[in-house]
Coordinates of C-alpha atoms in Angstrom, one line a residue:
Chain A
M1 CA 53.4 -21.9 2.9
E2 CA 50.5 -19.5 3.3
T3 CA 48.3 -20.2 6.4
V4 CA 44.6 -20.2 5.7
I5 CA 43.3 -21.4 9.0
D6 CA 44.9 -20.8 12.3
L7 CA 43.0 -22.1 15.4
K8 CA 44.5 -21.3 18.8
D9 CA 43.3 -23.1 21.8
I10 CA 39.7 -23.2 20.7
T11 CA 37.1 -24.2 23.3
K12 CA 33.4 -24.5 23.0
T13 CA 31.1 -24.9 26.0
Y14 CA 27.3 -25.3 25.9
V15 CA 25.2 -24.5 28.9
M16 CA 22.8 -27.4 29.4
G17 CA 20.5 -26.6 32.2
M18 CA 22.5 -26.5 35.3
E19 CA 25.5 -28.1 33.8
D20 CA 28.1 -26.9 31.4
L21 CA 29.0 -29.2 28.6
T22 CA 32.5 -28.6 27.1
V23 CA 32.5 -30.0 23.6
L24 CA 35.9 -28.7 22.4
K25 CA 38.7 -28.6 25.0
G26 CA 41.4 -26.4 23.5
V27 CA 41.9 -27.3 19.9
S28 CA 44.9 -25.7 18.1
L29 CA 45.4 -26.3 14.4
T30 CA 46.8 -24.7 11.3
I31 CA 45.9 -25.5 7.7
N32 CA 47.8 -24.1 4.8
R33 CA 46.6 -23.1 1.3
N34 CA 46.0 -25.9 -1.1
E35 CA 45.9 -28.6 1.7
Y36 CA 43.5 -31.4 1.5
V37 CA 42.5 -32.3 5.0
A38 CA 40.1 -34.8 6.5
I39 CA 38.7 -34.3 9.9
M40 CA 37.6 -37.6 11.4
G41 CA 35.9 -38.6 14.6
P42 CA 33.0 -40.6 15.9
S43 CA 29.7 -38.9 16.7
G44 CA 29.9 -36.8 19.9
S45 CA 33.6 -36.3 19.4
G46 CA 33.2 -32.5 18.8
K47 CA 33.9 -32.9 15.1
S48 CA 30.7 -31.2 14.0
T49 CA 31.2 -28.3 16.5
L50 CA 34.7 -27.9 15.2
M51 CA 33.4 -27.9 11.6
N52 CA 30.8 -25.2 12.5
I53 CA 33.5 -23.0 14.0
I54 CA 35.8 -23.4 11.0
G55 CA 32.8 -22.7 8.8
C56 CA 32.0 -19.5 10.8
L57 CA 28.5 -20.8 11.5
D58 CA 29.4 -20.7 15.2
T59 CA 31.8 -18.9 17.4
P60 CA 34.2 -20.4 20.0
T61 CA 33.7 -19.8 23.7
S62 CA 37.4 -19.0 24.0
G63 CA 40.5 -19.1 21.8
E64 CA 41.4 -17.4 18.6
Y65 CA 40.5 -18.2 15.0
I66 CA 42.4 -16.5 12.2
L67 CA 40.9 -17.2 8.7
S68 CA 42.7 -15.8 5.8
G69 CA 44.4 -13.2 8.0
Q70 CA 41.2 -12.1 9.7
N71 CA 40.4 -12.7 13.3
V72 CA 36.9 -14.2 13.1
S73 CA 36.6 -15.3 16.7
D74 CA 35.1 -12.1 17.9
M75 CA 33.1 -11.0 14.8
D76 CA 29.4 -10.3 15.0
D77 CA 26.7 -12.0 13.0
Q78 CA 26.8 -9.5 10.2
E79 CA 30.6 -9.9 9.7
L80 CA 30.4 -13.6 10.0
A81 CA 27.8 -13.8 7.2
E82 CA 30.1 -11.8 5.0
V83 CA 33.1 -14.1 5.8
R84 CA 30.9 -17.2 5.1
N85 CA 29.9 -15.7 1.8
K86 CA 33.4 -14.8 0.6
E87 CA 35.8 -17.2 2.3
I88 CA 33.9 -20.5 2.7
G89 CA 32.3 -22.9 0.3
F90 CA 30.0 -25.4 2.1
V91 CA 29.2 -28.8 0.7
F92 CA 26.6 -30.7 2.9
Q93 CA 25.7 -34.3 3.2
T94 CA 22.1 -33.5 2.3
F95 CA 23.1 -31.2 -0.6
N96 CA 21.0 -28.4 0.9
L97 CA 19.9 -26.9 -2.4
L98 CA 16.9 -24.7 -2.6
A99 CA 14.1 -26.8 -4.1
R100 CA 12.2 -24.1 -5.9
I101 CA 15.0 -22.7 -8.1
D102 CA 17.0 -24.3 -10.8
A103 CA 20.7 -25.4 -10.7
L104 CA 22.0 -22.1 -12.2
H105 CA 20.1 -20.0 -9.6
N106 CA 21.2 -22.1 -6.8
V107 CA 24.8 -21.6 -7.8
E108 CA 24.2 -17.9 -8.4
L109 CA 22.9 -17.4 -4.9
P110 CA 26.2 -16.6 -3.0
L111 CA 26.9 -14.0 -5.7
V112 CA 23.6 -12.4 -5.1
Y113 CA 24.4 -12.1 -1.4
S114 CA 27.8 -10.6 -2.3
G115 CA 26.0 -8.0 -4.4
M116 CA 27.4 -8.9 -7.8
N117 CA 25.6 -7.6 -10.9
K118 CA 23.4 -10.0 -12.8
S119 CA 25.4 -10.6 -16.0
D120 CA 28.6 -11.3 -14.0
R121 CA 26.7 -13.6 -11.7
I122 CA 25.2 -15.6 -14.5
E123 CA 28.6 -15.9 -16.2
K124 CA 30.4 -17.1 -13.1
A125 CA 27.6 -19.5 -12.1
E126 CA 27.6 -21.0 -15.6
N127 CA 31.4 -21.5 -15.4
A128 CA 31.1 -23.1 -12.0
L129 CA 28.6 -25.6 -13.3
I130 CA 30.7 -26.3 -16.4
N131 CA 33.6 -27.0 -14.0
V132 CA 31.6 -29.7 -12.3
G133 CA 30.4 -31.2 -15.6
L134 CA 26.8 -30.0 -15.5
E135 CA 26.7 -27.7 -18.5
D136 CA 23.6 -29.4 -19.8
R137 CA 21.7 -29.4 -16.5
M138 CA 21.7 -25.7 -15.7
T139 CA 18.0 -25.1 -15.9
H140 CA 17.0 -28.3 -14.0
K141 CA 15.5 -28.0 -10.6
P142 CA 17.0 -30.1 -7.8
N143 CA 14.2 -32.7 -8.0
E144 CA 15.0 -33.3 -11.6
L145 CA 18.6 -34.2 -10.8
S146 CA 20.2 -37.4 -9.5
G147 CA 21.9 -37.4 -6.1
G148 CA 25.4 -37.1 -7.6
Q149 CA 24.2 -34.3 -9.9
R150 CA 22.7 -32.4 -6.9
Q151 CA 26.0 -32.7 -5.0
R152 CA 27.8 -31.4 -8.1
V153 CA 25.5 -28.4 -8.1
A154 CA 26.3 -27.9 -4.4
I155 CA 30.0 -28.1 -5.1
A156 CA 29.6 -25.6 -7.9
R157 CA 27.8 -23.3 -5.5
A158 CA 30.6 -23.7 -3.0
L159 CA 33.2 -22.8 -5.6
V160 CA 31.5 -19.9 -7.3
N161 CA 32.8 -17.2 -5.0
N162 CA 36.4 -18.5 -5.1
P163 CA 36.4 -19.2 -1.3
A164 CA 39.5 -19.7 0.8
I165 CA 38.3 -23.1 1.9
I166 CA 35.8 -25.7 0.7
L167 CA 34.2 -27.3 3.8
A168 CA 32.6 -30.6 2.9
D169 CA 30.5 -32.3 5.6
E170 CA 30.1 -36.0 4.8
P171 CA 29.7 -35.1 1.1
T172 CA 29.1 -38.8 0.0
G173 CA 26.9 -39.7 3.0
N174 CA 23.7 -39.7 0.9
L175 CA 25.2 -41.2 -2.3
D176 CA 25.9 -44.8 -3.4
T177 CA 29.5 -46.0 -3.5
K178 CA 30.0 -45.4 -7.2
T179 CA 28.6 -41.9 -7.2
G180 CA 30.5 -41.2 -4.0
E181 CA 33.7 -42.1 -5.7
E182 CA 32.9 -39.8 -8.6
I183 CA 32.4 -36.9 -6.2
M184 CA 35.7 -37.8 -4.5
I185 CA 37.4 -37.7 -7.8
L186 CA 35.9 -34.2 -8.4
F187 CA 37.4 -33.1 -5.0
E188 CA 40.7 -34.5 -6.1
T189 CA 40.5 -32.4 -9.3
L190 CA 39.6 -29.2 -7.4
H191 CA 42.5 -29.8 -5.0
A192 CA 44.8 -30.2 -8.0
K193 CA 43.6 -26.8 -9.3
G194 CA 44.8 -25.2 -6.1
N195 CA 41.7 -25.3 -3.8
T196 CA 42.0 -25.8 0.0
I197 CA 39.6 -28.6 1.0
I198 CA 38.5 -29.7 4.4
L199 CA 36.6 -32.9 4.5
V200 CA 34.6 -33.8 7.6
T201 CA 33.7 -37.5 7.8
H202 CA 33.6 -40.6 9.9
E203 CA 34.3 -43.0 7.0
E204 CA 37.8 -44.2 6.6
D205 CA 37.2 -44.9 2.9
I206 CA 36.4 -41.3 2.3
A207 CA 39.1 -39.8 4.6
K208 CA 41.8 -41.8 2.7
H209 CA 41.4 -39.4 -0.2
A210 CA 42.8 -36.6 1.8
H211 CA 46.4 -35.8 2.2
R212 CA 46.3 -35.1 5.9
I213 CA 44.0 -36.7 8.4
I214 CA 43.1 -35.1 11.7
K215 CA 41.3 -37.3 14.3
I216 CA 39.1 -35.8 17.0
R217 CA 38.1 -37.6 20.1
D218 CA 36.4 -36.2 23.2
G219 CA 36.9 -32.6 22.1
E220 CA 40.6 -32.9 21.5
I221 CA 42.9 -33.7 18.6
E222 CA 43.8 -37.3 18.9
S223 CA 46.1 -37.5 16.0
D224 CA 47.2 -35.2 13.1
M225 CA 49.1 -37.0 10.4
P226 CA 49.9 -36.9 6.7
N227 CA 48.2 -39.6 4.7
A228 CA 51.2 -41.7 4.0
N229 CA 50.0 -43.5 1.0
K230 CA 48.5 -40.4 -0.6
I231 CA 51.8 -38.5 -0.3
K232 CA 53.6 -41.4 -1.8
K233 CA 51.2 -41.6 -4.7
T234 CA 51.6 -37.9 -5.4
E235 CA 55.3 -38.2 -5.3
V236 CA 55.1 -41.1 -7.7
T237 CA 52.9 -39.3 -10.1
A238 CA 55.1 -36.2 -9.7
Chain B
M1 CA 24.4 -6.5 -1.0
N2 CA 22.8 -3.2 -2.0
F3 CA 19.3 -2.4 -1.0
F4 CA 17.7 -2.3 -4.4
L5 CA 19.1 -5.6 -5.4
E6 CA 17.9 -7.0 -2.1
I7 CA 14.4 -5.9 -2.6
K8 CA 14.4 -7.2 -6.2
E9 CA 15.7 -10.6 -5.1
S10 CA 13.3 -10.8 -2.2
F11 CA 10.4 -10.0 -4.4
A12 CA 11.3 -12.8 -6.8
I13 CA 11.6 -15.2 -3.8
A14 CA 8.3 -14.0 -2.5
L15 CA 6.6 -14.6 -5.8
R16 CA 8.0 -18.2 -6.0
A17 CA 6.9 -18.9 -2.5
I18 CA 3.4 -17.5 -3.1
T19 CA 2.9 -19.4 -6.4
A20 CA 4.1 -22.6 -4.7
N21 CA 1.3 -22.1 -2.1
K22 CA -1.4 -20.4 -4.1
L23 CA -4.5 -21.4 -2.1
R24 CA -2.8 -20.8 1.2
S25 CA -1.7 -17.3 0.2
V26 CA -5.1 -16.3 -1.0
L27 CA -6.8 -17.7 2.1
A28 CA -4.2 -15.8 4.2
A29 CA -5.0 -12.6 2.3
L30 CA -8.8 -13.1 2.7
G31 CA -9.0 -10.5 5.6
I32 CA -7.1 -8.0 3.6
I33 CA -9.2 -8.7 0.5
I34 CA -12.4 -8.1 2.5
G35 CA -11.0 -5.0 4.2
I36 CA -9.8 -3.4 0.9
T37 CA -13.1 -4.3 -0.8
A38 CA -15.0 -2.7 2.1
V39 CA -12.9 0.5 2.1
T40 CA -13.1 0.8 -1.7
I41 CA -16.9 0.3 -2.0
M42 CA -17.5 2.6 0.9
Q43 CA -15.5 5.4 -0.7
T44 CA -17.0 4.7 -4.0
A45 CA -20.5 5.1 -2.5
I46 CA -19.5 8.3 -0.7
E47 CA -18.0 9.5 -4.0
G48 CA -21.4 8.9 -5.6
I49 CA -23.3 10.8 -2.9
N50 CA -20.7 13.6 -3.1
R51 CA -21.2 13.9 -6.8
A52 CA -24.9 14.0 -6.5
F53 CA -24.6 16.6 -3.7
N54 CA -22.1 18.8 -5.6
K55 CA -24.2 18.6 -8.7
S56 CA -27.3 19.8 -6.9
I57 CA -25.4 22.4 -4.8
E58 CA -24.3 24.1 -8.1
A59 CA -27.8 25.5 -8.3
V60 CA -27.1 27.5 -5.2
G61 CA -24.0 29.0 -6.7
A62 CA -20.6 29.0 -5.1
D63 CA -20.0 32.7 -5.5
V64 CA -23.5 34.0 -4.5
L65 CA -24.4 35.5 -1.1
Y66 CA -28.0 35.4 0.0
V67 CA -28.8 38.2 2.4
Q68 CA -31.9 37.0 4.3
K69 CA -33.8 37.5 7.5
F70 CA -32.5 34.2 8.9
E71 CA -29.4 32.1 8.6
W72 CA -29.7 28.7 7.0
F73 CA -29.1 26.0 9.6
G74 CA -29.1 28.7 12.3
K75 CA -27.8 27.2 15.5
E76 CA -28.9 29.9 18.0
D77 CA -31.9 30.1 20.2
W78 CA -35.1 31.3 18.6
N79 CA -35.1 34.4 20.8
V80 CA -32.2 35.7 18.8
Y81 CA -34.2 35.5 15.6
K82 CA -37.8 36.3 16.5
N83 CA -37.6 40.1 16.6
R84 CA -35.8 40.6 13.4
K85 CA -37.1 43.1 10.9
D86 CA -37.9 42.1 7.3
I87 CA -35.3 42.6 4.6
T88 CA -36.8 45.4 2.4
L89 CA -36.4 46.8 -1.0
A90 CA -34.9 49.9 0.6
N91 CA -32.1 47.6 2.0
F92 CA -31.6 46.2 -1.5
N93 CA -31.5 49.6 -3.1
F94 CA -29.0 50.9 -0.6
I95 CA -26.7 48.0 -1.2
Q96 CA -27.0 48.3 -4.9
R97 CA -26.1 51.9 -4.9
N98 CA -23.0 51.5 -2.7
I99 CA -21.5 48.1 -3.3
Q100 CA -18.1 47.8 -5.0
S101 CA -17.3 44.1 -5.0
S102 CA -20.3 42.7 -6.8
S103 CA -20.9 42.0 -10.5
A104 CA -24.7 41.3 -10.3
M105 CA -27.4 41.4 -7.8
C106 CA -31.2 41.0 -7.5
P107 CA -33.9 40.9 -4.9
S108 CA -36.2 37.9 -4.7
V109 CA -39.3 36.8 -2.8
G110 CA -41.0 33.5 -2.8
S111 CA -44.4 32.0 -2.0
Q112 CA -46.2 28.7 -2.4
R113 CA -49.0 28.9 -4.9
S114 CA -51.0 26.5 -7.0
L115 CA -50.7 26.5 -10.8
K116 CA -53.2 25.7 -13.4
Y117 CA -53.0 25.0 -17.1
G118 CA -56.2 23.9 -18.8
D119 CA -57.6 21.1 -16.6
L120 CA -54.2 20.4 -15.1
D121 CA -53.4 21.5 -11.5
L122 CA -50.2 21.7 -9.6
E123 CA -50.2 22.4 -5.8
N124 CA -47.4 23.9 -3.8
V125 CA -45.3 25.4 -6.5
F126 CA -42.7 27.8 -5.3
V127 CA -43.3 31.1 -7.0
I128 CA -40.3 33.4 -7.1
G129 CA -40.6 37.1 -7.8
S130 CA -37.3 38.7 -9.0
T131 CA -35.8 40.9 -11.7
D132 CA -34.1 40.3 -15.0
E133 CA -30.8 40.3 -13.1
Y134 CA -31.8 37.1 -11.4
Q135 CA -30.3 35.1 -14.3
A136 CA -26.9 36.8 -14.1
T137 CA -26.8 36.6 -10.4
I138 CA -27.8 33.0 -9.7
G139 CA -26.6 31.8 -13.0
V140 CA -29.6 29.8 -14.3
N141 CA -29.6 28.4 -17.8
M142 CA -32.6 28.3 -20.1
S143 CA -33.4 25.0 -21.8
E144 CA -36.1 26.6 -23.9
G145 CA -37.2 30.2 -24.6
R146 CA -35.5 33.1 -22.7
F147 CA -35.4 34.9 -19.4
M148 CA -37.4 38.1 -18.9
T149 CA -36.0 41.4 -20.1
R150 CA -35.5 44.5 -18.1
R151 CA -38.6 46.0 -19.7
E152 CA -40.7 43.1 -18.7
S153 CA -39.3 43.1 -15.2
D154 CA -39.6 46.8 -14.5
G155 CA -43.0 47.0 -16.3
G156 CA -44.4 44.1 -14.3
Y157 CA -45.4 42.2 -17.5
P158 CA -47.3 39.0 -16.8
V159 CA -44.6 36.6 -18.0
V160 CA -43.3 33.5 -16.3
M161 CA -40.2 31.2 -16.6
I162 CA -41.1 27.7 -15.5
G163 CA -38.9 25.0 -13.9
A164 CA -38.3 21.6 -15.4
D165 CA -40.9 19.9 -13.2
I166 CA -43.6 22.3 -14.3
K167 CA -42.8 21.7 -17.9
K168 CA -43.0 18.0 -17.4
A169 CA -46.4 18.3 -15.6
F170 CA -48.0 20.7 -18.0
F171 CA -46.2 20.4 -21.3
E172 CA -45.0 16.9 -21.7
N173 CA -45.1 16.8 -25.5
V174 CA -46.0 20.4 -26.2
N175 CA -44.0 23.5 -26.8
P176 CA -44.7 25.6 -23.6
I177 CA -43.5 28.9 -25.0
G178 CA -46.4 31.3 -25.5
K179 CA -48.8 29.2 -23.5
I180 CA -50.9 30.8 -20.8
I181 CA -50.8 29.3 -17.3
K182 CA -52.5 30.5 -14.1
I183 CA -50.8 31.3 -10.9
G184 CA -53.5 31.5 -8.3
N185 CA -56.2 33.4 -10.3
Y186 CA -53.8 35.4 -12.5
S187 CA -52.8 34.5 -16.0
F188 CA -49.1 34.5 -17.2
R189 CA -47.5 33.8 -20.5
V190 CA -44.7 31.3 -20.5
I191 CA -41.6 32.7 -22.1
G192 CA -38.9 30.3 -21.0
V193 CA -38.0 27.0 -19.3
V194 CA -35.2 26.8 -16.8
E195 CA -32.8 23.9 -17.2
K196 CA -33.2 21.0 -14.8
Q197 CA -31.2 21.6 -11.6
G198 CA -32.0 18.7 -9.4
S199 CA -32.8 18.8 -5.7
L200 CA -30.9 19.4 -2.5
L201 CA -31.7 17.8 0.8
G202 CA -35.1 16.9 -0.4
M203 CA -36.1 20.3 -1.9
S204 CA -36.5 20.5 -5.6
F205 CA -35.1 23.4 -7.6
D206 CA -37.3 22.5 -10.6
N207 CA -40.7 22.8 -8.9
R208 CA -40.5 26.6 -9.3
V209 CA -41.6 29.5 -11.5
I210 CA -40.1 33.0 -11.7
I211 CA -42.1 36.1 -12.4
P212 CA -41.3 39.9 -12.3
I213 CA -41.0 41.0 -8.6
D214 CA -43.1 44.1 -9.0
L215 CA -46.0 42.1 -10.3
F216 CA -45.4 39.6 -7.5
F217 CA -45.8 42.3 -4.9
K218 CA -48.9 43.7 -6.7
L219 CA -50.6 40.3 -6.8
F220 CA -49.4 38.6 -3.7
G221 CA -48.8 41.5 -1.3
T222 CA -45.7 43.5 -0.3
K223 CA -45.5 42.6 3.3
R224 CA -42.8 40.0 3.0
S225 CA -39.1 39.7 3.7
L226 CA -36.8 39.8 0.7
S227 CA -33.7 37.8 -0.2
I228 CA -31.0 40.0 -1.5
N229 CA -28.9 37.9 -3.8
I230 CA -25.4 39.1 -4.5
K231 CA -22.9 37.6 -6.9
A232 CA -19.3 38.4 -5.9
A233 CA -17.2 40.1 -8.5
D234 CA -14.3 37.7 -7.7
M235 CA -15.1 34.3 -6.4
H236 CA -11.8 34.2 -4.6
N237 CA -12.7 37.3 -2.7
L238 CA -16.0 36.1 -1.5
D239 CA -15.2 36.8 2.1
E240 CA -14.4 40.5 1.3
T241 CA -17.7 40.8 -0.5
K242 CA -19.4 39.3 2.5
E243 CA -17.8 41.8 4.8
E244 CA -18.8 44.7 2.5
V245 CA -22.4 43.5 2.4
A246 CA -22.5 43.0 6.1
S247 CA -21.3 46.6 6.8
L248 CA -23.7 48.0 4.2
M249 CA -26.6 46.1 5.7
R250 CA -25.7 47.3 9.2
K251 CA -25.6 50.9 7.9
T252 CA -29.0 50.7 6.1
R253 CA -30.6 48.9 9.0
K254 CA -29.0 51.4 11.5
I255 CA -27.5 48.8 13.8
P256 CA -25.4 50.6 16.5
Y257 CA -21.7 49.8 16.8
G258 CA -21.4 46.6 18.8
G259 CA -25.0 45.5 18.1
R260 CA -25.7 42.1 16.7
D261 CA -26.5 41.6 13.0
D262 CA -30.3 41.2 12.5
F263 CA -29.9 39.4 9.2
G264 CA -28.2 36.4 7.8
I265 CA -25.7 36.3 5.0
N266 CA -26.0 32.8 3.6
Q267 CA -23.9 30.9 1.1
Q268 CA -23.4 27.5 -0.4
E269 CA -20.8 26.8 2.3
A270 CA -23.6 26.4 4.8
F271 CA -24.9 23.4 2.9
K272 CA -21.5 22.0 2.5
S273 CA -20.6 22.1 6.2
T274 CA -23.9 20.5 7.2
Y275 CA -23.5 17.9 4.5
E276 CA -19.9 17.2 5.5
S277 CA -20.7 16.7 9.2
L278 CA -23.3 14.1 8.0
T279 CA -21.0 12.2 5.7
G280 CA -18.2 12.6 8.2
L281 CA -20.1 10.3 10.6
I282 CA -20.7 7.7 7.9
K283 CA -17.0 7.8 7.1
V284 CA -15.9 7.3 10.7
I285 CA -18.2 4.3 11.2
G286 CA -17.2 2.8 7.9
T287 CA -13.5 3.3 8.6
M288 CA -13.8 1.6 12.0
I289 CA -15.5 -1.4 10.4
T290 CA -12.8 -1.5 7.7
M291 CA -10.0 -1.2 10.2
L292 CA -11.5 -4.2 12.1
A293 CA -11.4 -6.3 8.9
L294 CA -7.9 -5.2 8.1
I295 CA -6.6 -6.0 11.6
V296 CA -8.2 -9.4 11.6
G297 CA -6.7 -9.9 8.1
S298 CA -3.3 -8.8 9.4
I299 CA -3.4 -11.3 12.2
G300 CA -4.2 -14.0 9.6
I301 CA -1.2 -13.0 7.5
A302 CA 1.1 -12.9 10.6
N303 CA -0.1 -16.4 11.5
I304 CA 0.6 -17.8 8.1
M305 CA 4.0 -16.0 8.0
F306 CA 5.0 -17.7 11.3
V307 CA 4.1 -21.0 9.8
T308 CA 6.0 -20.2 6.6
V309 CA 9.1 -19.2 8.6
K310 CA 8.9 -22.4 10.6
E311 CA 8.5 -24.5 7.5
R312 CA 11.4 -22.9 5.8
T313 CA 13.8 -23.1 8.7
K314 CA 16.1 -25.2 6.6
E315 CA 16.1 -22.8 3.7
I316 CA 16.9 -20.0 6.1
G317 CA 19.8 -22.0 7.4
I318 CA 21.1 -22.6 3.9
R319 CA 20.8 -19.0 2.9
K320 CA 22.6 -17.9 6.1
A321 CA 25.4 -20.5 5.5
I322 CA 26.1 -19.1 2.1
G323 CA 26.2 -15.5 3.2
A324 CA 22.7 -14.1 3.7
K325 CA 22.8 -11.5 6.5
R326 CA 20.1 -11.0 9.1
R327 CA 18.8 -8.0 7.3
T328 CA 18.6 -9.9 4.0
I329 CA 16.5 -12.7 5.6
L330 CA 14.3 -10.1 7.4
M331 CA 13.8 -8.3 4.1
Q332 CA 12.9 -11.6 2.3
F333 CA 10.1 -12.5 4.6
L334 CA 8.9 -8.9 5.1
I335 CA 8.6 -8.6 1.3
E336 CA 6.8 -11.9 1.1
S337 CA 4.2 -10.7 3.6
V338 CA 3.9 -7.3 1.9
T339 CA 3.5 -9.2 -1.5
I340 CA 0.7 -11.3 -0.1
C341 CA -1.0 -8.2 1.3
L342 CA -0.6 -6.3 -1.9
L343 CA -2.0 -9.3 -3.8
G344 CA -5.0 -9.1 -1.4
G345 CA -5.3 -5.4 -2.0
V346 CA -5.3 -5.9 -5.8
I347 CA -7.8 -8.7 -5.5
G348 CA -9.9 -6.5 -3.3
L349 CA -9.8 -3.7 -5.9
L350 CA -10.7 -6.2 -8.7
I351 CA -13.7 -7.3 -6.7
S352 CA -14.7 -3.7 -6.0
L353 CA -14.6 -2.8 -9.7
P354 CA -17.7 -4.8 -10.9
I355 CA -19.5 -3.8 -7.6
S356 CA -18.8 -0.1 -8.3
L357 CA -20.1 -0.6 -11.9
I358 CA -23.3 -2.1 -10.6
I359 CA -23.7 0.8 -8.1
N360 CA -23.0 3.2 -11.0
A361 CA -25.6 1.5 -13.2
F362 CA -28.4 1.0 -10.7
V363 CA -28.0 3.1 -7.7
L364 CA -26.2 6.4 -8.3
P365 CA -23.6 7.6 -10.8
T366 CA -20.1 7.0 -9.3
A367 CA -16.7 5.5 -10.0
I368 CA -13.8 4.2 -7.8
P369 CA -11.9 7.4 -7.0
L370 CA -8.2 7.1 -8.1
W371 CA -6.9 8.1 -4.7
I372 CA -8.7 5.2 -3.1
V373 CA -6.7 2.9 -5.4
A374 CA -3.5 4.5 -4.2
L375 CA -4.7 4.4 -0.6
A376 CA -5.7 0.7 -0.9
I377 CA -2.2 -0.2 -2.2
F378 CA -0.6 1.8 0.6
I379 CA -2.9 0.2 3.3
S380 CA -2.1 -3.3 1.9
A381 CA 1.7 -2.6 2.0
F382 CA 1.4 -1.1 5.5
F383 CA -0.5 -4.1 6.8
G384 CA 2.0 -6.3 5.0
V385 CA 4.9 -4.8 7.0
L386 CA 2.8 -4.8 10.2
S387 CA 1.9 -8.5 10.0
G388 CA 5.2 -9.6 8.5
F389 CA 7.6 -7.9 10.8
F390 CA 7.6 -10.3 13.8
P391 CA 7.7 -13.5 11.7
A392 CA 10.5 -12.0 9.6
F393 CA 12.4 -10.9 12.7
Q394 CA 12.1 -14.4 14.1
A395 CA 13.5 -15.8 10.8
S396 CA 16.4 -13.3 10.8
K397 CA 17.4 -14.2 14.3
M398 CA 17.7 -17.9 13.7
D399 CA 21.0 -19.6 14.5
P400 CA 22.4 -21.0 11.3
V401 CA 23.6 -24.2 12.9
D402 CA 20.2 -25.0 14.4
A403 CA 18.4 -23.9 11.2
L404 CA 20.6 -26.2 9.1
R405 CA 20.0 -29.1 11.4
Y406 CA 16.2 -28.6 11.3
E407 CA 14.3 -31.3 9.4

């Protein structure tokens, strides 16, 4: 199995006035290609900090992080931006689409930042939108789309650069149950197509879609287990 | 991401941001608009004054040297000038015999006289005595009739060429050619009218008449200093001609080696430098006022850009999360501020256009010089960078995690 994420003894300490606040206390973790992992934990557990480090939005205070064979733990801003662009597809709770541009241009944006030429960009962005079932919504702006559609646009944007991992932070948090289920089915499909998915959530219902569940508490991994009934189901269907 | 693509994308983003906040963008650009309008109108006015000046200075002739007793706009103490000898016909003849680098020359003298035609009177008309060579030397054109001939000049015939003002005063709707006018108590036959030449620093070139110099001496006395007018053979070698004339003058006036010139060699340039020092001052004051407007405008833009960056913190976070580098974000906001300023510049130019047309129609003939358009665009872009840099730098430095969390 090919390792995509390799975290070794990651710590993160924030300086809060006179005191140091250690949010992550030595987290070690490996995630392989085509895994579907949920990271769970209550608020204040260090779950968000861990997600930011995995997403290369933040750097660890100590420890080593290898992403797709590159040591990202001591990269500078410039290199991290490049890694985020090429290796990571973000899906956020609040969708985080740019309001002034239509769906197609939102999806195209990561390709703009990777310097792809216009015709290739449009083609790839269109394909990504077709993959999430939005072929007839390409020229709609975010405020002309429903919540579920917006999240699909965000997923298309995350997919468009063929990233090593898709990092989804509470992707159903702003959606009703039914739409949330649809989005989870979409993740299921993406996983089946070979994508590596990391889901960050505090909801059991959502986490149960993943094949492996990592629980964080007080800055440490509390448990890291396969999702028994998912594995069984897969075996049954296989 | 390559640089060109970056600029193109940033420009598209800037245009969307500006159209989303039209009123705010225009208000932000107000200082720049006023500054650009001010600089354009000022330059257009100066252009008009320049044109008027250049048109009138043509009458003096760019390639003509005027050897006279005194320098125009002489800056030295009166003591230097007071004992100078008159410029004589002997001086003229000596130069004419010996000069190499001149294509035409003539002597001239002048005096204020009153003119009479029938019951009409004109006071203080400048009467010039010269030769037939005057036309070729100074380069005057005739609007009617002709200039005097050599025979008329040498023979001292009572003929006169009148300036445009004289024609207007005496012969409004009459053909002046062949009419007899009186200069002082002497009668002259009008043989030509000199084309209108305008005025320079308040003195008119059209309130003049020209008569043969020999006759001038005979009627008005010989005890006067001449002007020796010399047209350079080659306009580009004017300085050489000037040197030759100076050395010939020194020889004919027997100035010892090391002695100071007791004559002045005048040329158009003297008017130009005096004029330029005058308009130079206007330019300096105008530029300072304009700069003030532009700096105030620049502060306005910087202020609005800080607000924009703050407002769009989330957007910056999103862009950074999906791979925008610091430089890309910096460029995006820098180009946005440059675009606002350029917009201000263009609006300023558009406001200037009708104003310049009004000036052209009612004050003096002028047009917005093309270089000022280029300069206005450049100034706008410059102030765009100046006022946008710190806000853009602040945006580029934002931490993506904090920016994404910003609501």
